[in-house]
PDB file of C-alpha atoms in Angstrom:
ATOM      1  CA  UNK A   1       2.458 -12.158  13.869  1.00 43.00           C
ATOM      2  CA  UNK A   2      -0.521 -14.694  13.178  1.00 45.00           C
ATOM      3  CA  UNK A   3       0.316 -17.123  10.727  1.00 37.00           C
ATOM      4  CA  UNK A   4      -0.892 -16.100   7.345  1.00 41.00           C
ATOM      5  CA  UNK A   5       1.606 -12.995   7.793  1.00 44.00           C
ATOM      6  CA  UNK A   6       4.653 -15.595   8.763  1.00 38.00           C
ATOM      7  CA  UNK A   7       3.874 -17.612   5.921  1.00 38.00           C
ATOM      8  CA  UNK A   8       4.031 -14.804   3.622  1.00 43.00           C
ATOM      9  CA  UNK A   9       7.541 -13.322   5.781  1.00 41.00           C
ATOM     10  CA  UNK A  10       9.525 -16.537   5.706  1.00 34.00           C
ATOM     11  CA  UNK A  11       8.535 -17.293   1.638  1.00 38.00           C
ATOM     12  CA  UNK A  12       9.643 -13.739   0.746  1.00 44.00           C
ATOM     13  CA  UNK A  13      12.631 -13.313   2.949  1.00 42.00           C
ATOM     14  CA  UNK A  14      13.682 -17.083   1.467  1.00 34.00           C
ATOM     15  CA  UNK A  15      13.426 -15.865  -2.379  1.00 43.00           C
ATOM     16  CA  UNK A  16      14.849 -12.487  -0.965  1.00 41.00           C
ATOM     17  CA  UNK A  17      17.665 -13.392   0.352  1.00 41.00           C
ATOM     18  CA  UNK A  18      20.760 -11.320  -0.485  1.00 40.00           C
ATOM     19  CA  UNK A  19      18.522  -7.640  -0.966  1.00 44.00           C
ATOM     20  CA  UNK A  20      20.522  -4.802  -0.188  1.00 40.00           C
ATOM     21  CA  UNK A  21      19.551  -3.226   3.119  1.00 32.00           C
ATOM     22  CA  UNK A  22      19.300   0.568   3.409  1.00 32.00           C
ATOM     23  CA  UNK A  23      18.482   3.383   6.134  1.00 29.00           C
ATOM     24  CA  UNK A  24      14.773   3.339   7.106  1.00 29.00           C
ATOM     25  CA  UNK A  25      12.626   6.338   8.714  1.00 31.00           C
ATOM     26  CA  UNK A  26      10.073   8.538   7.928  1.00 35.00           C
ATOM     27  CA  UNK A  27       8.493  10.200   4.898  1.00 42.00           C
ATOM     28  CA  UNK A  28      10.384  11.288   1.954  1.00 41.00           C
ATOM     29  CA  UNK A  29      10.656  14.570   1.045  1.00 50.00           C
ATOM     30  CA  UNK A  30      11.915  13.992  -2.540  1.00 60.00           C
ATOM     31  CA  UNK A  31      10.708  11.147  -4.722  1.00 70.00           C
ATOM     32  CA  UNK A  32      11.944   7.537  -4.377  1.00 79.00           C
ATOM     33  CA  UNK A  33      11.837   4.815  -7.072  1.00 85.00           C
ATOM     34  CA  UNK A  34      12.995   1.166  -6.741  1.00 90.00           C
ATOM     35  CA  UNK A  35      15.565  -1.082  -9.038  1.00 88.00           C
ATOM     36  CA  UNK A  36      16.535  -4.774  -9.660  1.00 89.00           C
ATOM     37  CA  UNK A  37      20.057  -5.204  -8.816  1.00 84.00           C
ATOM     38  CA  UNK A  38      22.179  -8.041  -9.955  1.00 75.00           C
ATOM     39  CA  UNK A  39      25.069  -8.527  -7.270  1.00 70.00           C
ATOM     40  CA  UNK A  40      27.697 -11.609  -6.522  1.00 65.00           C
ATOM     41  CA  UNK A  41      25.331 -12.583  -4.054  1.00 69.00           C
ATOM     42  CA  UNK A  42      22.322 -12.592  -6.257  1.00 74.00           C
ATOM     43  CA  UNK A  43      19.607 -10.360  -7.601  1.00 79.00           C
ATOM     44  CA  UNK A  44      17.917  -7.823  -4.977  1.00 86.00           C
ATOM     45  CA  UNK A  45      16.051  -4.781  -4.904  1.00 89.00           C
ATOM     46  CA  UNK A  46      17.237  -1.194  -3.784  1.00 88.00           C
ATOM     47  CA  UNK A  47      15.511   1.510  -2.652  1.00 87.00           C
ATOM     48  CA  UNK A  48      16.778   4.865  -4.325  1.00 82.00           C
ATOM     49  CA  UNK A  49      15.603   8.285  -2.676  1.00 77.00           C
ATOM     50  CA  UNK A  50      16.300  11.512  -4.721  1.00 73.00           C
ATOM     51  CA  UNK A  51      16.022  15.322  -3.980  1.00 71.00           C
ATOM     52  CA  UNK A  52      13.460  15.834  -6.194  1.00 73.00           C
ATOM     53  CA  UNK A  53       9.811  15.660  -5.980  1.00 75.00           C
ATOM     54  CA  UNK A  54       8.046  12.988  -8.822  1.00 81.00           C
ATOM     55  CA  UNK A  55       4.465  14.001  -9.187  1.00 81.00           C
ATOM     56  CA  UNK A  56       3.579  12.424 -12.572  1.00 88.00           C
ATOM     57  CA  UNK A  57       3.301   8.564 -13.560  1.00 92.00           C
ATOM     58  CA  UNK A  58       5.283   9.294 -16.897  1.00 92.00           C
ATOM     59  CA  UNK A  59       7.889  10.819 -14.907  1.00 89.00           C
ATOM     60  CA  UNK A  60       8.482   7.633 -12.769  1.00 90.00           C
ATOM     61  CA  UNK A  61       8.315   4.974 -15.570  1.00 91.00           C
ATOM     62  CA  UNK A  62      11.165   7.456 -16.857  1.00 89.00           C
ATOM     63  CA  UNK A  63      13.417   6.741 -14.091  1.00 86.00           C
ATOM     64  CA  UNK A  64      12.659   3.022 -13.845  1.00 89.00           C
ATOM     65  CA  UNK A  65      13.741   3.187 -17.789  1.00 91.00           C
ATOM     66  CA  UNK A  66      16.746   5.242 -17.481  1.00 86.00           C
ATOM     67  CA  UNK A  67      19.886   4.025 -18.626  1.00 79.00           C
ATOM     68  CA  UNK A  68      22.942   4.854 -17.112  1.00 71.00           C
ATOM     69  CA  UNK A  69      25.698   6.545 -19.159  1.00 67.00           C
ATOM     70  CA  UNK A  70      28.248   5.063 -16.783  1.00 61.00           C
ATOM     71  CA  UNK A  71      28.371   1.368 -17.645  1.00 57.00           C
ATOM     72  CA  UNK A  72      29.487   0.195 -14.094  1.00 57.00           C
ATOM     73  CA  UNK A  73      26.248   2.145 -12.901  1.00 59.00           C
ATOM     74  CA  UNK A  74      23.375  -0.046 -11.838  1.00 60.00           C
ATOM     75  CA  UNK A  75      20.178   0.271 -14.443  1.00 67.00           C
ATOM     76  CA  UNK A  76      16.221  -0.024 -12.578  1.00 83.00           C
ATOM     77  CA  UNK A  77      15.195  -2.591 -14.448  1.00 91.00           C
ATOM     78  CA  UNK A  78      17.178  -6.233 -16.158  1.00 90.00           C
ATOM     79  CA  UNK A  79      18.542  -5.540 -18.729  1.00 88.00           C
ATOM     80  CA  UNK A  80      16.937  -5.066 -22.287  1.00 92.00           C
ATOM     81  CA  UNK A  81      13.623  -4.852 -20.216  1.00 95.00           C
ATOM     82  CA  UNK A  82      11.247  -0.711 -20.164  1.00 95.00           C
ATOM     83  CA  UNK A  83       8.521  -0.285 -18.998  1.00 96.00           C
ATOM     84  CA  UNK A  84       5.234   2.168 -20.914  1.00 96.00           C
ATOM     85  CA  UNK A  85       2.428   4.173 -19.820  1.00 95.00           C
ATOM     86  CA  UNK A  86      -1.093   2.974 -21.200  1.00 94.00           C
ATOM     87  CA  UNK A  87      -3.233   5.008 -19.252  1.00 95.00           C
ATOM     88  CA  UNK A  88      -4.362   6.372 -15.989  1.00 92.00           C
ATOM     89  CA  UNK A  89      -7.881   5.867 -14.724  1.00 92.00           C
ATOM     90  CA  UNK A  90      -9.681   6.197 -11.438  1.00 91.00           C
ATOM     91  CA  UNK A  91      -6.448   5.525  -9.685  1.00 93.00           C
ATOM     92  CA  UNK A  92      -5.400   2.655 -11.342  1.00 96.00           C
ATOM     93  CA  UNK A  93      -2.299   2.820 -13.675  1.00 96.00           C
ATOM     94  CA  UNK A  94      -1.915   0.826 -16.506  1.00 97.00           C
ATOM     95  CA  UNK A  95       1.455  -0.320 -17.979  1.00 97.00           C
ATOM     96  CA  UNK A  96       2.872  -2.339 -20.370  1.00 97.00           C
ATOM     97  CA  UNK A  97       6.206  -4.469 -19.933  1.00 97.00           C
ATOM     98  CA  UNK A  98       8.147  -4.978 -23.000  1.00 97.00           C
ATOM     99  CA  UNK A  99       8.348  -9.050 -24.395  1.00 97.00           C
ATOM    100  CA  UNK A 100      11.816  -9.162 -22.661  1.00 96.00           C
ATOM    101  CA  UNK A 101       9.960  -9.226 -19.182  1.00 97.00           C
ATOM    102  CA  UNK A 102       8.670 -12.853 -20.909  1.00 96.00           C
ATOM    103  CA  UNK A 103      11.809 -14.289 -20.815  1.00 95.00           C
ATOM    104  CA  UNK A 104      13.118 -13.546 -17.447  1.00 94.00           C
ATOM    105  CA  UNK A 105      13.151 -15.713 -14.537  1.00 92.00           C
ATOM    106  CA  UNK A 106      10.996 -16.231 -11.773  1.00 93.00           C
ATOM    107  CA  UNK A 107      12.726 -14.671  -8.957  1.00 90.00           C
ATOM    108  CA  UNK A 108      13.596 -11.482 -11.640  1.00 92.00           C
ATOM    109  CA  UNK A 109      10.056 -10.969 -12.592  1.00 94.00           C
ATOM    110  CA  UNK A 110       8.788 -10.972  -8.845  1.00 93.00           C
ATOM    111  CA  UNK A 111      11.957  -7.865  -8.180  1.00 93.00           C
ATOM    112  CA  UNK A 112      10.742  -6.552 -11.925  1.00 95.00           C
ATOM    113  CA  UNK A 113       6.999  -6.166 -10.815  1.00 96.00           C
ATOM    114  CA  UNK A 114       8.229  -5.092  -7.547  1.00 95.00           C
ATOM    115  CA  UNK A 115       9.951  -2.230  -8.929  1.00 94.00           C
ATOM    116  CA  UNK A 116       7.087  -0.861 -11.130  1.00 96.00           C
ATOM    117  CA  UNK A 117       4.150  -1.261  -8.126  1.00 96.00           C
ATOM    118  CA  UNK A 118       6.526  -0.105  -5.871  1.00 94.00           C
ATOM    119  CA  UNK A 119       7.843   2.764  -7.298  1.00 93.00           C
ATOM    120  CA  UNK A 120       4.519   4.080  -8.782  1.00 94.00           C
ATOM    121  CA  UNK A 121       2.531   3.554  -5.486  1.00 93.00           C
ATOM    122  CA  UNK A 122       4.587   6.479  -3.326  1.00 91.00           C
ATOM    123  CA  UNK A 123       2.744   8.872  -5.683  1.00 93.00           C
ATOM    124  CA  UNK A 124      -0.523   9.786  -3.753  1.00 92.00           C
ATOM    125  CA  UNK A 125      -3.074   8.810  -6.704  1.00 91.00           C
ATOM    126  CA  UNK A 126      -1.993   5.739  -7.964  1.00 94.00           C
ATOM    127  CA  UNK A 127      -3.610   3.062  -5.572  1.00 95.00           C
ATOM    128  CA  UNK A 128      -2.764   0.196  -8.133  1.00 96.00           C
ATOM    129  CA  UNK A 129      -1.042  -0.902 -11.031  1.00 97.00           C
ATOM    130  CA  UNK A 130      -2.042  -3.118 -14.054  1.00 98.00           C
ATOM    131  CA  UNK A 131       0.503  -4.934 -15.700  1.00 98.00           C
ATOM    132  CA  UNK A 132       0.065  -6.629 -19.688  1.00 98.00           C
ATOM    133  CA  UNK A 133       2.876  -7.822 -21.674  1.00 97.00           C
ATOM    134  CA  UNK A 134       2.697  -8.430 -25.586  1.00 92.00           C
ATOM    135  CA  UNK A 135      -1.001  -7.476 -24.945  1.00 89.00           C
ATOM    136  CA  UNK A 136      -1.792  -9.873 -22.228  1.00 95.00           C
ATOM    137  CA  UNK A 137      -2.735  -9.321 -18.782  1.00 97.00           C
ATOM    138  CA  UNK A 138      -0.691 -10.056 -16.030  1.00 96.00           C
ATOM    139  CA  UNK A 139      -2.442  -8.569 -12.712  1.00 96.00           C
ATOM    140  CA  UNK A 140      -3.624  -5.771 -11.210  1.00 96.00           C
ATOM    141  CA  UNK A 141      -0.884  -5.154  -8.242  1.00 96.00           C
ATOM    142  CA  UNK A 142      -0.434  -2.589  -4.610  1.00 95.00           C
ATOM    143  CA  UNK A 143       2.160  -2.280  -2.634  1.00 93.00           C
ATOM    144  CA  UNK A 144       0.607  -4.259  -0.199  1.00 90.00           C
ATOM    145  CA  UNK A 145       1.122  -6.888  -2.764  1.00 92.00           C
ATOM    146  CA  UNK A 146       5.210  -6.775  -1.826  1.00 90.00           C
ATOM    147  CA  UNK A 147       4.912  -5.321   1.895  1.00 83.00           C
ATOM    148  CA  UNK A 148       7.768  -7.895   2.603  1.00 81.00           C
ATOM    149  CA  UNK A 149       9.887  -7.377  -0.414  1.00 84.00           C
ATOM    150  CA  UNK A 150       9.750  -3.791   0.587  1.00 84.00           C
ATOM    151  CA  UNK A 151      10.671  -4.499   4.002  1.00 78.00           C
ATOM    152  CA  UNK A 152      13.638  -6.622   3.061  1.00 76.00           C
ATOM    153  CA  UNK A 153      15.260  -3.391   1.059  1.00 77.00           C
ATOM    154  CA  UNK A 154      15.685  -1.339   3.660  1.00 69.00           C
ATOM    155  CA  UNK A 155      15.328  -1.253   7.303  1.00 68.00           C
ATOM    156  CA  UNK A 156      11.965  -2.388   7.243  1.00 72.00           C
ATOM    157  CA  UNK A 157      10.695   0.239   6.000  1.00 78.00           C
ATOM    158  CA  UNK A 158       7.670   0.064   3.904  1.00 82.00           C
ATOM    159  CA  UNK A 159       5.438   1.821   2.048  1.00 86.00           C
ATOM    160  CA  UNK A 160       1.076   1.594   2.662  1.00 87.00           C
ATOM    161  CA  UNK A 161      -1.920   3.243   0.696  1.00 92.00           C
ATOM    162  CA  UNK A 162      -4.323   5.093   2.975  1.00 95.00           C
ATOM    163  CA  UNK A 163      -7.549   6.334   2.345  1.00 96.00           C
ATOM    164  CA  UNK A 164      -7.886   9.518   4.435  1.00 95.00           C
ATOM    165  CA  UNK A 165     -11.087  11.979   4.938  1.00 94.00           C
ATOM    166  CA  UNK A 166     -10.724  15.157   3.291  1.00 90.00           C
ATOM    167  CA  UNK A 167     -10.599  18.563   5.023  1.00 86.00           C
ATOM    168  CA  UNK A 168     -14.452  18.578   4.535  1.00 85.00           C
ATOM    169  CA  UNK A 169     -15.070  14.995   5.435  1.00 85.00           C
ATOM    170  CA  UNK A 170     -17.069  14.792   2.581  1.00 91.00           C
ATOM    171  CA  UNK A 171     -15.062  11.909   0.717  1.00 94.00           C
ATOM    172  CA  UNK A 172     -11.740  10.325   1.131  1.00 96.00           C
ATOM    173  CA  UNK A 173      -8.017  10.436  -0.802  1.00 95.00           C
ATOM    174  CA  UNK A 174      -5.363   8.234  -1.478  1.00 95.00           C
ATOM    175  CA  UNK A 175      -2.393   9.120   0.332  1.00 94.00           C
ATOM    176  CA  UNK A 176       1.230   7.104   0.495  1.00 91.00           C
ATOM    177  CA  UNK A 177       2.855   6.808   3.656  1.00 87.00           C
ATOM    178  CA  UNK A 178       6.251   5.559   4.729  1.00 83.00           C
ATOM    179  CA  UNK A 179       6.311   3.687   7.921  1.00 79.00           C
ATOM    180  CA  UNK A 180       9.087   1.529   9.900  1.00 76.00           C
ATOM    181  CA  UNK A 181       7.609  -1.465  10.740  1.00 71.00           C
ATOM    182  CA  UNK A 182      10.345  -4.372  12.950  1.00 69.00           C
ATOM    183  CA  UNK A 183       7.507  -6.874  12.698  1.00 68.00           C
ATOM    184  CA  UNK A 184       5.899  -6.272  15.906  1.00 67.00           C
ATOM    185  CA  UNK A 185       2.319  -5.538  14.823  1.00 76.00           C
ATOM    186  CA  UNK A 186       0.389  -7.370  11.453  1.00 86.00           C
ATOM    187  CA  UNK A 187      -0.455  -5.512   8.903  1.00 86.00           C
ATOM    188  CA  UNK A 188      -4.016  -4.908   9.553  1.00 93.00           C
ATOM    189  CA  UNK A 189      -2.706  -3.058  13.378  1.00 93.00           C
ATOM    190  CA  UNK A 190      -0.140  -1.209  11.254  1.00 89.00           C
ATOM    191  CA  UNK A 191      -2.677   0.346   8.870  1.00 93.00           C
ATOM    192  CA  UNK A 192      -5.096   1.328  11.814  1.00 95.00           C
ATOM    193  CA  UNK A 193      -2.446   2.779  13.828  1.00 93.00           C
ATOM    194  CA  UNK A 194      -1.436   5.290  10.863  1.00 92.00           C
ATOM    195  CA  UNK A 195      -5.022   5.568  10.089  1.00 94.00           C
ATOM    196  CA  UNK A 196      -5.860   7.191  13.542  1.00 95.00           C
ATOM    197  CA  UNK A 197      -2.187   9.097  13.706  1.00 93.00           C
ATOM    198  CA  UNK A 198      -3.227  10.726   9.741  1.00 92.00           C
ATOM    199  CA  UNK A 199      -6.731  10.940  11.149  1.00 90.00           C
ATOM    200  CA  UNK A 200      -5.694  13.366  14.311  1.00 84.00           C
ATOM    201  CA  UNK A 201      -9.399  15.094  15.642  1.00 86.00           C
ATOM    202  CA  UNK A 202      -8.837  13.104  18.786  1.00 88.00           C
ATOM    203  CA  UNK A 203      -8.719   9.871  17.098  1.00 92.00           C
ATOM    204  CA  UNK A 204      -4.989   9.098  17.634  1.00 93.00           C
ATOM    205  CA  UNK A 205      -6.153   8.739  21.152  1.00 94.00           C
ATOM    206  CA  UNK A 206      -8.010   5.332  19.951  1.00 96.00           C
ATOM    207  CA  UNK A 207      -6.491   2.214  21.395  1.00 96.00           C
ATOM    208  CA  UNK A 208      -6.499  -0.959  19.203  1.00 97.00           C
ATOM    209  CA  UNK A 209      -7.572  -3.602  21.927  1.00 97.00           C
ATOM    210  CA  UNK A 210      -7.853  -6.506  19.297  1.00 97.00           C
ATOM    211  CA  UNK A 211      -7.538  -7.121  15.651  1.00 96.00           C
ATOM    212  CA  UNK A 212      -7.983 -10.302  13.737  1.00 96.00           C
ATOM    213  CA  UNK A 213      -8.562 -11.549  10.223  1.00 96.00           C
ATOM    214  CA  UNK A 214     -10.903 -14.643   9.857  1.00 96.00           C
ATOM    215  CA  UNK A 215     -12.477 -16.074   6.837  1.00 96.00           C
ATOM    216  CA  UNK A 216     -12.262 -12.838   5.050  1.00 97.00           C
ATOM    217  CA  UNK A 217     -13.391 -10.386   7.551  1.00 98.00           C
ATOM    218  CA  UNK A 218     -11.488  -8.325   9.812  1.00 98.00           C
ATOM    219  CA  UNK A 219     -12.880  -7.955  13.133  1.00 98.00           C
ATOM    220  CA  UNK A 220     -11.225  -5.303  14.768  1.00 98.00           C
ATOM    221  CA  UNK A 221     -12.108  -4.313  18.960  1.00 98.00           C
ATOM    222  CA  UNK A 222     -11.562  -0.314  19.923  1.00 98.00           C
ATOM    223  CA  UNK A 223     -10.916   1.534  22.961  1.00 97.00           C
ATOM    224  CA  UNK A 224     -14.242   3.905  24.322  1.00 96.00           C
ATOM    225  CA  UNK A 225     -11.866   6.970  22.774  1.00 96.00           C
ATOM    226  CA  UNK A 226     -12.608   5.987  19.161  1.00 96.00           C
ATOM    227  CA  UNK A 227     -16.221   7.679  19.950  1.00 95.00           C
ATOM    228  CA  UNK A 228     -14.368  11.002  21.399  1.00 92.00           C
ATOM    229  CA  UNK A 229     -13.630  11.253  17.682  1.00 91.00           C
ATOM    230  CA  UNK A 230     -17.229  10.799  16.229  1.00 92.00           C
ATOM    231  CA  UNK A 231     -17.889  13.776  14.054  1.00 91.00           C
ATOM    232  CA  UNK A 232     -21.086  15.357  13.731  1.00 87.00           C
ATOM    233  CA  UNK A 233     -22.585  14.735  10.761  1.00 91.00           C
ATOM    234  CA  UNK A 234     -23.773  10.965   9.099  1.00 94.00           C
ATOM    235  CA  UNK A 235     -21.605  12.064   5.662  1.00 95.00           C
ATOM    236  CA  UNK A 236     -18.527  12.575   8.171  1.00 94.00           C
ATOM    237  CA  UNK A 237     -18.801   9.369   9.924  1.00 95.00           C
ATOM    238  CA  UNK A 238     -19.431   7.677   6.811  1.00 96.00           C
ATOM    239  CA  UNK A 239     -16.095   8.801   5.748  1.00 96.00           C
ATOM    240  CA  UNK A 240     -13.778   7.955   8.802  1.00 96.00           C
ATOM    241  CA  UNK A 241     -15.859   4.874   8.789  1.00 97.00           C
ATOM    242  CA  UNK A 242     -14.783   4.068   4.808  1.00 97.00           C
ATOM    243  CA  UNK A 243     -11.243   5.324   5.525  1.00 97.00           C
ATOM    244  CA  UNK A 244     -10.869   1.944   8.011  1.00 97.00           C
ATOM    245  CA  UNK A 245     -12.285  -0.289   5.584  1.00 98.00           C
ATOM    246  CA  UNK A 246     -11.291   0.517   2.015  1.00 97.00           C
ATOM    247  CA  UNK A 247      -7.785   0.860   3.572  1.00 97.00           C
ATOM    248  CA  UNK A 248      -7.932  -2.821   5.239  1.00 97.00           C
ATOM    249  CA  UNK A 249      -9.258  -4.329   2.403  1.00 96.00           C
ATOM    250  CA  UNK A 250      -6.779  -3.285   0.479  1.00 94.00           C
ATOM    251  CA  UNK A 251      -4.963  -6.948   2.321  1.00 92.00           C
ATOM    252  CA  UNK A 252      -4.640 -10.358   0.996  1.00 90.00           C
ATOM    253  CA  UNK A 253      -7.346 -11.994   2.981  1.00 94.00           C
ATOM    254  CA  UNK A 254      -9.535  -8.992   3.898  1.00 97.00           C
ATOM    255  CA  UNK A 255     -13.000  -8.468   2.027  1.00 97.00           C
ATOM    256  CA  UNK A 256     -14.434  -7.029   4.525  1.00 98.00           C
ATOM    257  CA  UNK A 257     -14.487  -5.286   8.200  1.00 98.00           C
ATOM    258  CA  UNK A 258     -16.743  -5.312  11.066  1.00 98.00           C
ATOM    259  CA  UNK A 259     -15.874  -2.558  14.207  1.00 98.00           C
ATOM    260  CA  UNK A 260     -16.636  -2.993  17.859  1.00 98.00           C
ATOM    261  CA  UNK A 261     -15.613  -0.574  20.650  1.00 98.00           C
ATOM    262  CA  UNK A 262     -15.136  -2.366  24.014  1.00 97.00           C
ATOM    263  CA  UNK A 263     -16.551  -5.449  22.352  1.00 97.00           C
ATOM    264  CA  UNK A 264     -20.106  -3.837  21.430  1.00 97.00           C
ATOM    265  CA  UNK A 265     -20.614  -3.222  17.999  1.00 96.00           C
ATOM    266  CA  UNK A 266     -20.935   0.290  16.289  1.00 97.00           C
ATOM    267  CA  UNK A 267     -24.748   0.826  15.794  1.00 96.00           C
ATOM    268  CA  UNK A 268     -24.209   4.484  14.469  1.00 97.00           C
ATOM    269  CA  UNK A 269     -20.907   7.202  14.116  1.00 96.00           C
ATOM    270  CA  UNK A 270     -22.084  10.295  13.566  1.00 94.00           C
ATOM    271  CA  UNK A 271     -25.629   8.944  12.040  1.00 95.00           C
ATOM    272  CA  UNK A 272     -23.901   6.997  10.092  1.00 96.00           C
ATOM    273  CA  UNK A 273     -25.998   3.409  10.410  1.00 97.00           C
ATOM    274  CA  UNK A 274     -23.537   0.357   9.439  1.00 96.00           C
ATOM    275  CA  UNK A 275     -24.325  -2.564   7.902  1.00 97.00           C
ATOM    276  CA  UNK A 276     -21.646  -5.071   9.238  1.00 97.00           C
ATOM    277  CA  UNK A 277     -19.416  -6.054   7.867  1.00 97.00           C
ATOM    278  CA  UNK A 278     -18.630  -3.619   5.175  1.00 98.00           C
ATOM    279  CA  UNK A 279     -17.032  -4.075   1.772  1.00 98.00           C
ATOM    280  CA  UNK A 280     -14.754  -1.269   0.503  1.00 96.00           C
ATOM    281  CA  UNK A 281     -16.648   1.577  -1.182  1.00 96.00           C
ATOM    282  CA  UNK A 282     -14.587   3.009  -3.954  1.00 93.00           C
ATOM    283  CA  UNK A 283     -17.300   5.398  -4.877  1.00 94.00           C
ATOM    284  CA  UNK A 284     -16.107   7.609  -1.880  1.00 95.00           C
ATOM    285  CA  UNK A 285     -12.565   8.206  -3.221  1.00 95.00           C
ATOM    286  CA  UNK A 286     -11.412  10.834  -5.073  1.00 93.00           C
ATOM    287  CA  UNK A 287      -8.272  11.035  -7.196  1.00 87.00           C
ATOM    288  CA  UNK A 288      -5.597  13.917  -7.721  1.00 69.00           C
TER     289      UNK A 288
END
């Protein structure tokens, strides 16, 4: 774990100390949503999985506002405080917290913001969420924003936005995925690995030989197997290519990314000339 990623781990798990701990594994086949709860030991956040599928963003902040009719039942969000929908555009959602969210403490509007980023980023087209209150801006949010937070709630399981090439590897979508992560690998190892496993084509053969982050660029090292995968086309390598690096710089820390395999650098995948390092390109994505 290099240190920027322990620093992060030992702040969070401090200020998230006393968050109830659930079962972690796999992908969820219904919907799942996230709430603040206020315990004897202190305010946490819980992962809630239901049966049912949530494919809407109105449909979400709906459960995060729910009430329950049951007064001993835990709500999603402190009390007095809802959550609305302002808009959806090119996978950004944009909500507004209600003036209570002013008033609450620190540690409740971390869990608060949590909850909302959280619970709106398992649905595949929302890659991140803007937050205003009483018509001010508070930040534009991903889950990556509360990878530890999530971690802490439940077996440390977590969930990542990918950017995966279509069927026609003619641009890439946003998809969600739930991983198990016992803090063995940084972030920037996890999101390759799952990139390559989503990828398939021969590229989950791809070892990661070495992957750092230093002064904003990510300099990852491949195994020989990563050009077993190269497609055929320039438009195709372009894609897997701006899969790897939209989804790293999604990070804290990472602007850009530069890819060697076997320590030489990538002159061309699949015609596809890079200009290292490479900035995210957003215009590839498409949104459901």
């Amino acid at each position: 774990m290099n240190k920027k990623t322990l620093a992060l781990f030992l702040v969070l798990s401090l200020l998230m100390s006393g968050c109830a701990m659930g079962s972690g594994g796999g992908e969820v086949e219904g919907a799942r949503f996230y709430r603040v709860e206020n315990t004897a030991a202190g305010s946490g956040l819980v992962r809630e999985n239901t049966d049912k599928p949530v494919k809407t963003v109105e449909k979400m902040l709906s459960n995060l506002n729910a009430r329950p009719s049951d007064s001993t039942a835990p709500a999603s969000l402190p009390e007095g405080v809802n959550v609305g929908f302002l808009g959806f555009n090119e996978g950004i959602a944009e909500v507004e917290m209600s003036p209570e969210y002013l008033s609450l403490k620190p540690r409740e509007k971390l869990l608060t913001e949590a909850a909302v980023v959280l619970s709106l980023s398992t649905l595949d087209s929302v890659c991140y969420v803007d937050i205003s209150c009483d018509k001010d801006f508070i930040g534009s949010f991903g889950a990556e924003d509360f990878l530890e937070v999530d971690a802490m709630c439940g077996g440390y399981e977590r969930i990542i936005k990918l950017y995966l090439p279509d069927s026609n590897s003619e641009f890439i979508r946003p998809r969600s995925i739930s991983l198990v992560d016992k803090g063995e690998a940084d972030a920037e190892e996890l999101i390759l690995q799952q990139l390559f496993k989503n990828i398939e084509n021969g590229m989950e053969n791809t070892k990661i030989l070495s992957v750092t982050t230093e002064n904003g660029v990510c300099k990852i090292n491949l195994s020989e197997e990563f050009y077993g995968a190269e497609p055929a086309g320039s438009m195709g390598g372009m894609v897997i290519i701006y899969s790897m690096v939209n989804s790293l710089c999604r990070l804290k820390g990472v602007d850009a990314v530069h890819i060697k395999v076997e320590g030489n650098e990538v002159t061309s995948y699949g015609g596809f000339i890079p200009m290292w390092p490479l900035s995210e390109n957003m215009g590839l994505v498409r949104y459901e």
